[in-house]
């Protein structure tokens, strides 16, 4: 079974631009969560989608948004990029999410904002 | 809010046993996870504890004491490939939003 895939793997953007990251979950998984990982803050939860609905949301500004499609693929968008948004963005999929704890992470998208 | 503490770094010898501690202060505890993350790679799930006690899975075991806000991950028969960062994460506040510790970097030397 193929794992979680994320595209692109690397991205360089300029401050003020916007970016869209994509995540394809493991086949059959309906939950997709997004995380930001930085050396300073560690791994932080952004949001979780399940059956095209945002089910949980972390403490990030509204510039961070996402959506999930009917095939469970998910996209994350960051608008008006700031230097501090430079991070590794990880997506994880699970069968049901929520209390279903076992998640499988993708390789991540390394975003650099200059 | 939630507060999760883990040691920043630990070193151990190949073949030995190491215990990585995690303490947390949260409200509405819903479960605790451990993940392993090798440098430059994504985290991989190791264990989940929601009830007190020890869960064993091969060379890895995880323990939880909810009354003490304490967990540990025990790694036996250490191998060089166990050199990685180990992340403790907690579901709390009546939700299933995970809060992660900063991770413990384990270095296994020959």
Coordinates of N, CA, C and O in Angstrom, one line a residue, chain A residues 35 37 39-43 45 56-57 90 98-99 101-103 105-106, chain B residues 33 35 37 41-45 48 87 91 95-98 100-102:
Chain A
X35 N 0.6 19.5 10.1 CA 1.5 20.0 11.2 C 2.6 20.9 10.7 O 3.0 20.8 9.5
X37 N 6.5 22.0 11.6 CA 7.6 21.7 12.5 C 8.8 22.7 12.2 O 9.2 22.8 11.1
X39 N 12.6 24.3 14.2 CA 13.5 24.0 15.3 C 13.1 24.8 16.6 O 13.3 24.3 17.7
X40 N 12.5 25.9 16.4 CA 12.2 26.7 17.6 C 11.0 26.3 18.4 O 10.9 26.3 19.6
X41 N 9.9 25.9 17.6 CA 8.7 25.5 18.3 C 8.4 24.0 18.3 O 7.4 23.6 18.9
X42 N 9.2 23.3 17.6 CA 8.9 21.8 17.5 C 7.7 21.5 16.6 O 7.5 22.3 15.6
X43 N 7.0 20.5 16.9 CA 5.9 20.0 16.0 C 4.6 20.6 16.6 O 4.3 20.4 17.7
X45 N 0.4 21.3 15.8 CA -0.8 20.9 15.1 C -1.5 22.1 14.4 O -1.7 23.1 15.0
X56 N -10.8 19.6 13.7 CA -10.1 20.2 14.8 C -9.2 21.3 14.2 O -8.7 21.2 13.0
X57 N -8.9 22.3 15.0 CA -8.0 23.4 14.5 C -7.1 23.8 15.6 O -7.5 24.0 16.8
X90 N 4.2 19.0 7.6 CA 3.9 17.5 7.5 C 2.4 17.3 7.5 O 1.6 18.0 8.2
X98 N -9.4 11.8 15.0 CA -10.0 12.0 16.3 C -9.3 11.1 17.3 O -8.1 11.1 17.5
X99 N -10.1 10.3 18.0 CA -9.5 9.4 19.0 C -8.8 8.2 18.4 O -8.2 7.4 19.1
X101 N -5.9 7.0 17.1 CA -4.6 7.7 17.3 C -3.5 7.4 16.3 O -2.6 8.2 16.2
X102 N -3.6 6.3 15.6 CA -2.4 5.9 14.8 C -2.5 6.7 13.5 O -3.4 6.5 12.7
X103 N -1.5 7.5 13.3 CA -1.4 8.4 12.1 C -0.1 8.0 11.4 O 0.9 7.6 12.0
X105 N 2.7 9.6 8.8 CA 3.1 10.9 8.3 C 3.7 10.8 6.9 O 4.3 9.8 6.5
X106 N 3.5 11.8 6.1 CA 4.2 11.9 4.8 C 5.6 12.5 5.0 O 6.0 12.9 6.2
Chain B
X33 N 1.0 9.7 23.3 CA 1.7 9.0 22.2 C 3.2 9.2 22.3 O 3.7 10.2 22.9
X35 N 6.3 9.1 19.4 CA 6.7 9.0 18.0 C 8.3 9.0 17.9 O 8.9 9.6 18.8
X37 N 11.4 10.0 15.3 CA 11.7 10.7 14.1 C 13.2 10.7 13.9 O 14.0 11.3 14.6
X41 N 13.6 12.9 8.4 CA 12.5 12.1 8.0 C 11.2 12.4 8.8 O 11.3 13.2 9.7
X42 N 10.1 11.9 8.4 CA 8.8 12.1 9.1 C 8.7 11.3 10.4 O 9.4 10.2 10.5
X43 N 8.0 11.7 11.3 CA 7.7 10.9 12.5 C 7.0 9.6 12.2 O 6.2 9.5 11.3
X44 N 7.4 8.6 13.0 CA 6.6 7.3 12.9 C 6.1 6.9 14.2 O 6.7 7.1 15.3
X45 N 4.9 6.4 14.2 CA 4.1 6.1 15.4 C 4.8 4.9 16.2 O 5.2 3.9 15.5
X48 N 0.8 4.2 22.0 CA -0.3 5.1 22.5 C -0.8 4.5 23.8 O -1.0 3.3 23.9
X87 N 9.5 11.8 20.3 CA 8.5 12.8 20.6 C 7.4 12.3 21.4 O 6.8 11.2 21.1
X91 N -3.0 14.1 24.0 CA -4.4 14.6 23.6 C -4.9 15.1 25.0 O -5.0 14.4 25.9
X95 N -10.3 17.4 23.8 CA -10.3 17.3 22.4 C -9.2 16.3 21.9 O -8.5 15.7 22.7
X96 N -9.2 16.1 20.6 CA -8.2 15.2 20.1 C -7.2 16.0 19.2 O -6.7 15.6 18.2
X97 N -6.8 17.2 19.8 CA -5.7 18.0 19.2 C -4.5 17.6 20.0 O -4.4 17.8 21.2
X98 N -3.4 17.1 19.3 CA -2.2 16.7 20.0 C -1.3 17.9 20.2 O -1.1 18.7 19.4
X100 N 2.6 18.4 21.3 CA 3.9 17.7 21.3 C 4.9 18.3 22.2 O 5.0 19.5 22.3
X101 N 5.7 17.4 22.8 CA 6.9 17.9 23.5 C 8.0 18.3 22.5 O 7.8 18.0 21.3
X102 N 9.1 18.8 22.9 CA 10.1 19.3 22.0 C 11.0 18.2 21.5 O 11.8 18.4 20.6

